[in-house]
């Protein structure tokens, strides 16, 4: 496979500055010789602390969200300009917690995707179905709609800076992982959606991460699948002891 594995840690709403600095230092030291691409995405308030620790390492700095507008009267939001100023390189968008807890829809997520790309960021666009959608046989349909709408208006050139993360909602933080076969089937399906939209070369190139209870014990089996190109890790990203073995799977 010509695609490079990309392992990302989503720290969600965890850690104080000192805890974040400790984790970032441990990751920088222990992943120094890691062979894959890495990312850590701490809360907005931790970015300024973590940025200098990751600078010059093989771990990119990510944010977990951004506003859909560049700046202005948007109380409580954080702008791409502010993220760029802090050295953020990647923005995670459309995470299921943003979609389902904070009611972000595909149109809003698409606006954020285009804004972040226009400011030079890499975007990790998360997609994934709810348990009831999977049980109703709609997993592919949901992932297709989220992919097509999330990427609406994104040029083929900008797609180079888009990573997809398939995160079945029922597997996030639940300890339930999709089987490598089930995950790979959706990844393959989504890759065909990208082929339809952008052509086979773009589909072959795009990185599709899997997320949802990735752990040191299951990482290698997931990564062994043809269409799984990395992981977006939540709970297990909060400690170097669990993130490093995932990041160095195999
Ligand atoms: P989890 O979270 O690894 O804790 O399931 C994954 C995610 O939400 O990105």
mmCIF file of C-alpha atoms and ligand atoms in Angstrom:
data_model
loop_
_atom_site.group_PDB
_atom_site.id
_atom_site.type_symbol
_atom_site.label_atom_id
_atom_site.label_comp_id
_atom_site.label_asym_id
_atom_site.label_seq_id
_atom_site.Cartn_x
_atom_site.Cartn_y
_atom_site.Cartn_z
ATOM 1 C CA UNK A 1 0.000 0.000 0.000
ATOM 2 C CA UNK A 2 1.393 3.366 -0.947
ATOM 3 C CA UNK A 3 -0.558 5.323 1.650
ATOM 4 C CA UNK A 4 1.257 6.227 4.865
ATOM 5 C CA UNK A 5 -0.423 5.323 8.123
ATOM 6 C CA UNK A 6 -1.655 8.323 10.071
ATOM 7 C CA UNK A 7 -2.401 7.939 13.780
ATOM 8 C CA UNK A 8 -4.153 10.822 15.514
ATOM 9 C CA UNK A 9 -5.008 11.417 19.153
ATOM 10 C CA UNK A 10 -8.166 13.341 19.984
ATOM 11 C CA UNK A 11 -7.774 14.429 23.602
ATOM 12 C CA UNK A 12 -11.362 15.734 23.719
ATOM 13 C CA UNK A 13 -12.190 17.823 26.825
ATOM 14 C CA UNK A 14 -9.449 16.425 29.017
ATOM 15 C CA UNK A 15 -6.339 17.718 30.765
ATOM 16 C CA UNK A 16 -5.023 20.873 32.346
ATOM 17 C CA UNK A 17 -1.981 22.657 30.949
ATOM 18 C CA UNK A 18 0.513 20.791 33.102
ATOM 19 C CA UNK A 19 -1.060 17.427 32.297
ATOM 20 C CA UNK A 20 -1.119 18.259 28.595
ATOM 21 C CA UNK A 21 2.529 19.335 28.637
ATOM 22 C CA UNK A 22 3.485 16.085 30.355
ATOM 23 C CA UNK A 23 1.667 13.967 27.758
ATOM 24 C CA UNK A 24 3.009 15.975 24.820
ATOM 25 C CA UNK A 25 6.588 15.609 26.106
ATOM 26 C CA UNK A 26 6.164 11.872 26.584
ATOM 27 C CA UNK A 27 4.747 11.469 23.068
ATOM 28 C CA UNK A 28 7.469 13.595 21.492
ATOM 29 C CA UNK A 29 10.151 11.471 23.191
ATOM 30 C CA UNK A 30 8.559 8.074 22.605
ATOM 31 C CA UNK A 31 7.404 8.616 19.019
ATOM 32 C CA UNK A 32 10.665 10.144 17.845
ATOM 33 C CA UNK A 33 11.550 6.933 16.039
ATOM 34 C CA UNK A 34 7.950 6.192 14.976
ATOM 35 C CA UNK A 35 7.496 5.318 11.324
ATOM 36 C CA UNK A 36 4.046 6.745 10.703
ATOM 37 C CA UNK A 37 2.406 10.186 10.649
ATOM 38 C CA UNK A 38 1.120 11.419 13.991
ATOM 39 C CA UNK A 39 -1.142 14.103 15.359
ATOM 40 C CA UNK A 40 -2.255 15.300 18.782
ATOM 41 C CA UNK A 41 -5.407 17.384 19.130
ATOM 42 C CA UNK A 42 -5.759 18.973 22.552
ATOM 43 C CA UNK A 43 -8.461 21.431 23.690
ATOM 44 C CA UNK A 44 -8.180 25.035 22.478
ATOM 45 C CA UNK A 45 -6.945 26.205 25.887
ATOM 46 C CA UNK A 46 -4.013 23.772 25.737
ATOM 47 C CA UNK A 47 -2.784 24.573 22.235
ATOM 48 C CA UNK A 48 -0.400 27.314 23.284
ATOM 49 C CA UNK A 49 1.181 24.999 25.870
ATOM 50 C CA UNK A 50 1.477 22.000 23.567
ATOM 51 C CA UNK A 51 2.588 23.840 20.395
ATOM 52 C CA UNK A 52 6.215 24.525 21.412
ATOM 53 C CA UNK A 53 6.614 20.957 22.699
ATOM 54 C CA UNK A 54 5.528 19.418 19.381
ATOM 55 C CA UNK A 55 7.255 21.959 17.162
ATOM 56 C CA UNK A 56 9.953 20.301 15.067
ATOM 57 C CA UNK A 57 8.796 16.782 16.051
ATOM 58 C CA UNK A 58 6.998 14.254 13.853
ATOM 59 C CA UNK A 59 3.705 14.971 15.663
ATOM 60 C CA UNK A 60 1.381 17.511 14.101
ATOM 61 C CA UNK A 61 -0.691 19.890 16.191
ATOM 62 C CA UNK A 62 -4.442 19.604 15.703
ATOM 63 C CA UNK A 63 -7.540 21.435 16.925
ATOM 64 C CA UNK A 64 -10.813 19.635 17.590
ATOM 65 C CA UNK A 65 -13.077 22.148 15.847
ATOM 66 C CA UNK A 66 -13.214 25.690 14.485
ATOM 67 C CA UNK A 67 -15.859 28.304 13.786
ATOM 68 C CA UNK A 68 -17.537 28.449 10.389
ATOM 69 C CA UNK A 69 -16.748 32.163 10.084
ATOM 70 C CA UNK A 70 -13.338 33.758 9.909
ATOM 71 C CA UNK A 71 -13.993 36.310 12.654
ATOM 72 C CA UNK A 72 -16.683 38.520 14.100
ATOM 73 C CA UNK A 73 -19.510 38.454 16.602
ATOM 74 C CA UNK A 74 -19.465 34.731 17.443
ATOM 75 C CA UNK A 75 -19.420 34.408 21.208
ATOM 76 C CA UNK A 76 -17.720 31.250 22.398
ATOM 77 C CA UNK A 77 -16.291 30.269 19.016
ATOM 78 C CA UNK A 78 -12.650 29.946 17.923
ATOM 79 C CA UNK A 79 -11.452 31.213 14.560
ATOM 80 C CA UNK A 80 -9.129 29.628 12.028
ATOM 81 C CA UNK A 81 -7.033 32.812 12.253
ATOM 82 C CA UNK A 82 -6.568 32.229 15.980
ATOM 83 C CA UNK A 83 -5.683 28.577 15.380
ATOM 84 C CA UNK A 84 -3.150 29.474 12.719
ATOM 85 C CA UNK A 85 -1.603 32.021 15.074
ATOM 86 C CA UNK A 86 -1.018 29.194 17.585
ATOM 87 C CA UNK A 87 0.688 26.947 15.054
ATOM 88 C CA UNK A 88 -2.208 24.537 14.543
ATOM 89 C CA UNK A 89 -1.768 22.516 11.332
ATOM 90 C CA UNK A 90 -4.857 20.307 11.266
ATOM 91 C CA UNK A 91 -8.498 20.752 12.246
ATOM 92 C CA UNK A 92 -10.798 17.845 13.106
ATOM 93 C CA UNK A 93 -14.290 18.599 11.801
ATOM 94 C CA UNK A 94 -17.644 16.859 11.971
ATOM 95 C CA UNK A 95 -16.754 14.694 14.955
ATOM 96 C CA UNK A 96 -19.816 12.719 16.040
ATOM 97 C CA UNK A 97 -19.934 14.606 19.336
ATOM 98 C CA UNK A 98 -20.156 17.856 17.340
ATOM 99 C CA UNK A 99 -22.818 16.347 15.070
ATOM 100 C CA UNK A 100 -24.987 14.655 17.653
ATOM 101 C CA UNK A 101 -24.443 16.515 20.928
ATOM 102 C CA UNK A 102 -23.941 20.005 19.511
ATOM 103 C CA UNK A 103 -26.231 19.550 16.509
ATOM 104 C CA UNK A 104 -23.790 20.485 13.768
ATOM 105 C CA UNK A 105 -25.274 19.561 10.399
ATOM 106 C CA UNK A 106 -23.590 18.694 7.115
ATOM 107 C CA UNK A 107 -24.013 22.224 5.747
ATOM 108 C CA UNK A 108 -22.275 23.810 8.739
ATOM 109 C CA UNK A 109 -19.526 21.188 8.708
ATOM 110 C CA UNK A 110 -19.007 21.747 4.977
ATOM 111 C CA UNK A 111 -18.640 25.497 5.567
ATOM 112 C CA UNK A 112 -15.980 24.798 8.200
ATOM 113 C CA UNK A 113 -14.190 22.313 5.945
ATOM 114 C CA UNK A 114 -13.946 24.869 3.122
ATOM 115 C CA UNK A 115 -12.883 27.687 5.443
ATOM 116 C CA UNK A 116 -10.166 25.589 7.087
ATOM 117 C CA UNK A 117 -8.877 24.385 3.710
ATOM 118 C CA UNK A 118 -8.830 27.932 2.349
ATOM 119 C CA UNK A 119 -6.540 28.871 5.241
ATOM 120 C CA UNK A 120 -4.128 26.072 4.441
ATOM 121 C CA UNK A 121 -5.071 23.625 7.175
ATOM 122 C CA UNK A 122 -5.251 19.888 6.805
ATOM 123 C CA UNK A 123 -8.784 18.719 7.683
ATOM 124 C CA UNK A 124 -9.804 15.446 9.272
ATOM 125 C CA UNK A 125 -13.460 15.058 8.298
ATOM 126 C CA UNK A 126 -15.252 12.577 10.545
ATOM 127 C CA UNK A 127 -18.166 10.500 9.316
ATOM 128 C CA UNK A 128 -20.056 7.588 10.815
ATOM 129 C CA UNK A 129 -23.451 6.111 11.487
ATOM 130 C CA UNK A 130 -25.491 5.773 14.677
ATOM 131 C CA UNK A 131 -26.357 2.308 16.021
ATOM 132 C CA UNK A 132 -29.971 2.565 14.856
ATOM 133 C CA UNK A 133 -28.772 3.558 11.382
ATOM 134 C CA UNK A 134 -26.469 0.519 11.229
ATOM 135 C CA UNK A 135 -29.251 -1.760 12.451
ATOM 136 C CA UNK A 136 -31.571 -0.334 9.786
ATOM 137 C CA UNK A 137 -28.989 -1.202 7.119
ATOM 138 C CA UNK A 138 -28.206 2.450 6.459
ATOM 139 C CA UNK A 139 -24.520 2.658 7.433
ATOM 140 C CA UNK A 140 -23.289 3.105 3.858
ATOM 141 C CA UNK A 141 -25.971 5.602 2.969
ATOM 142 C CA UNK A 142 -25.205 7.758 6.036
ATOM 143 C CA UNK A 143 -21.469 7.698 5.361
ATOM 144 C CA UNK A 144 -22.039 8.541 1.709
ATOM 145 C CA UNK A 145 -24.239 11.541 2.499
ATOM 146 C CA UNK A 146 -21.808 12.851 5.136
ATOM 147 C CA UNK A 147 -18.891 12.458 2.721
ATOM 148 C CA UNK A 148 -20.613 14.031 -0.281
ATOM 149 C CA UNK A 149 -22.101 16.933 1.682
ATOM 150 C CA UNK A 150 -18.996 17.452 3.807
ATOM 151 C CA UNK A 151 -16.836 17.775 0.698
ATOM 152 C CA UNK A 152 -19.297 19.779 -1.404
ATOM 153 C CA UNK A 153 -17.346 22.428 -3.289
ATOM 154 C CA UNK A 154 -13.919 21.113 -2.211
ATOM 155 C CA UNK A 155 -11.570 21.137 -5.202
ATOM 156 C CA UNK A 156 -9.485 18.173 -6.277
ATOM 157 C CA UNK A 157 -6.363 20.165 -5.344
ATOM 158 C CA UNK A 158 -7.681 20.841 -1.829
ATOM 159 C CA UNK A 159 -8.686 17.195 -1.373
ATOM 160 C CA UNK A 160 -4.955 16.512 -0.964
ATOM 161 C CA UNK A 161 -5.269 18.099 2.470
ATOM 162 C CA UNK A 162 -8.351 16.124 3.497
ATOM 163 C CA UNK A 163 -8.229 13.011 5.637
ATOM 164 C CA UNK A 164 -11.419 11.062 6.337
ATOM 165 C CA UNK A 165 -12.096 9.380 9.656
ATOM 166 C CA UNK A 166 -14.756 6.677 9.773
ATOM 167 C CA UNK A 167 -16.050 6.585 13.320
ATOM 168 C CA UNK A 168 -19.165 4.483 13.839
ATOM 169 C CA UNK A 169 -20.906 6.365 16.635
ATOM 170 C CA UNK A 170 -21.802 3.171 18.486
ATOM 171 C CA UNK A 171 -18.100 2.322 18.802
ATOM 172 C CA UNK A 172 -16.937 5.666 20.212
ATOM 173 C CA UNK A 173 -16.017 5.521 23.878
ATOM 174 C CA UNK A 174 -18.063 2.347 24.324
ATOM 175 C CA UNK A 175 -15.316 -0.249 24.255
ATOM 176 C CA UNK A 176 -17.109 -1.796 21.246
ATOM 177 C CA UNK A 177 -14.934 -1.761 18.152
ATOM 178 C CA UNK A 178 -16.164 -2.430 14.658
ATOM 179 C CA UNK A 179 -14.619 -5.687 13.459
ATOM 180 C CA UNK A 180 -11.728 -5.048 11.086
ATOM 181 C CA UNK A 181 -13.887 -6.585 8.332
ATOM 182 C CA UNK A 182 -16.888 -4.338 8.985
ATOM 183 C CA UNK A 183 -14.704 -1.236 9.227
ATOM 184 C CA UNK A 184 -12.805 -2.152 6.063
ATOM 185 C CA UNK A 185 -16.066 -2.656 4.182
ATOM 186 C CA UNK A 186 -17.180 0.896 4.968
ATOM 187 C CA UNK A 187 -13.704 2.277 4.216
ATOM 188 C CA UNK A 188 -13.772 0.552 0.829
ATOM 189 C CA UNK A 189 -17.246 1.890 0.168
ATOM 190 C CA UNK A 190 -16.211 5.456 1.083
ATOM 191 C CA UNK A 191 -13.146 5.143 -1.134
ATOM 192 C CA UNK A 192 -15.477 4.283 -4.020
ATOM 193 C CA UNK A 193 -17.537 7.393 -3.209
ATOM 194 C CA UNK A 194 -14.326 9.445 -3.457
ATOM 195 C CA UNK A 195 -13.497 7.729 -6.756
ATOM 196 C CA UNK A 196 -16.880 8.735 -8.108
ATOM 197 C CA UNK A 197 -16.397 12.350 -6.959
ATOM 198 C CA UNK A 198 -12.685 12.874 -7.658
ATOM 199 C CA UNK A 199 -11.505 9.956 -9.730
ATOM 200 C CA UNK A 200 -9.627 6.731 -8.958
ATOM 201 C CA UNK A 201 -6.204 8.310 -8.329
ATOM 202 C CA UNK A 202 -7.596 10.604 -5.609
ATOM 203 C CA UNK A 203 -9.487 7.667 -4.086
ATOM 204 C CA UNK A 204 -6.345 5.551 -4.007
ATOM 205 C CA UNK A 205 -4.443 8.360 -2.300
ATOM 206 C CA UNK A 206 -6.879 9.567 0.359
ATOM 207 C CA UNK A 207 -6.175 8.520 3.938
ATOM 208 C CA UNK A 208 -9.158 6.991 5.736
ATOM 209 C CA UNK A 209 -8.656 6.597 9.481
ATOM 210 C CA UNK A 210 -10.791 4.353 11.657
ATOM 211 C CA UNK A 211 -11.986 5.622 15.040
ATOM 212 C CA UNK A 212 -14.000 4.035 17.822
ATOM 213 C CA UNK A 213 -12.398 2.270 20.785
ATOM 214 C CA UNK A 214 -9.030 1.757 19.114
ATOM 215 C CA UNK A 215 -6.705 0.182 21.670
ATOM 216 C CA UNK A 216 -3.203 -1.302 21.688
ATOM 217 C CA UNK A 217 -4.840 -4.761 21.486
ATOM 218 C CA UNK A 218 -6.871 -4.143 18.335
ATOM 219 C CA UNK A 219 -4.813 -1.574 16.403
ATOM 220 C CA UNK A 220 -2.678 -3.981 14.369
ATOM 221 C CA UNK A 221 -5.656 -6.057 13.167
ATOM 222 C CA UNK A 222 -7.502 -2.913 12.060
ATOM 223 C CA UNK A 223 -4.437 -1.436 10.340
ATOM 224 C CA UNK A 224 -3.820 -4.699 8.494
ATOM 225 C CA UNK A 225 -6.944 -4.108 6.426
ATOM 226 C CA UNK A 226 -6.453 -2.805 2.938
ATOM 227 C CA UNK A 227 -8.580 0.295 3.268
ATOM 228 C CA UNK A 228 -7.743 1.294 6.851
ATOM 229 C CA UNK A 229 -4.941 3.854 6.775
ATOM 230 C CA UNK A 230 -4.688 4.950 10.363
ATOM 231 C CA UNK A 231 -6.653 5.700 13.484
ATOM 232 C CA UNK A 232 -8.369 8.530 15.274
ATOM 233 C CA UNK A 233 -7.985 7.618 18.911
ATOM 234 C CA UNK A 234 -9.938 9.088 21.835
ATOM 235 C CA UNK A 235 -9.727 7.409 25.235
ATOM 236 C CA UNK A 236 -6.486 5.568 24.530
ATOM 237 C CA UNK A 237 -4.850 8.821 23.364
ATOM 238 C CA UNK A 238 -4.912 10.252 26.881
ATOM 239 C CA UNK A 239 -1.900 8.272 28.089
ATOM 240 C CA UNK A 240 1.436 7.664 26.401
ATOM 241 C CA UNK A 241 1.286 4.046 27.666
ATOM 242 C CA UNK A 242 -1.745 3.362 25.481
ATOM 243 C CA UNK A 243 -1.216 5.779 22.573
ATOM 244 C CA UNK A 244 2.399 4.869 21.818
ATOM 245 C CA UNK A 245 1.725 1.141 21.243
ATOM 246 C CA UNK A 246 -1.128 2.082 18.892
ATOM 247 C CA UNK A 247 1.111 4.586 17.111
ATOM 248 C CA UNK A 248 3.797 1.910 16.777
ATOM 249 C CA UNK A 249 1.425 -0.969 16.022
ATOM 250 C CA UNK A 250 2.691 -4.041 14.329
HETATM 251 P P1 LIG B 1 -12.587 6.518 21.449
HETATM 252 O O1 LIG B 1 -12.911 7.900 20.670
HETATM 253 O O2 LIG B 1 -11.255 6.052 20.960
HETATM 254 O O3 LIG B 1 -12.575 6.918 22.911
HETATM 255 O O4 LIG B 1 -13.682 5.574 21.128
HETATM 256 C C1 LIG B 1 -12.619 8.043 19.315
HETATM 257 C C2 LIG B 1 -13.046 9.403 18.843
HETATM 258 O O5 LIG B 1 -14.110 9.882 19.251
HETATM 259 O O6 LIG B 1 -12.325 10.044 18.059
#
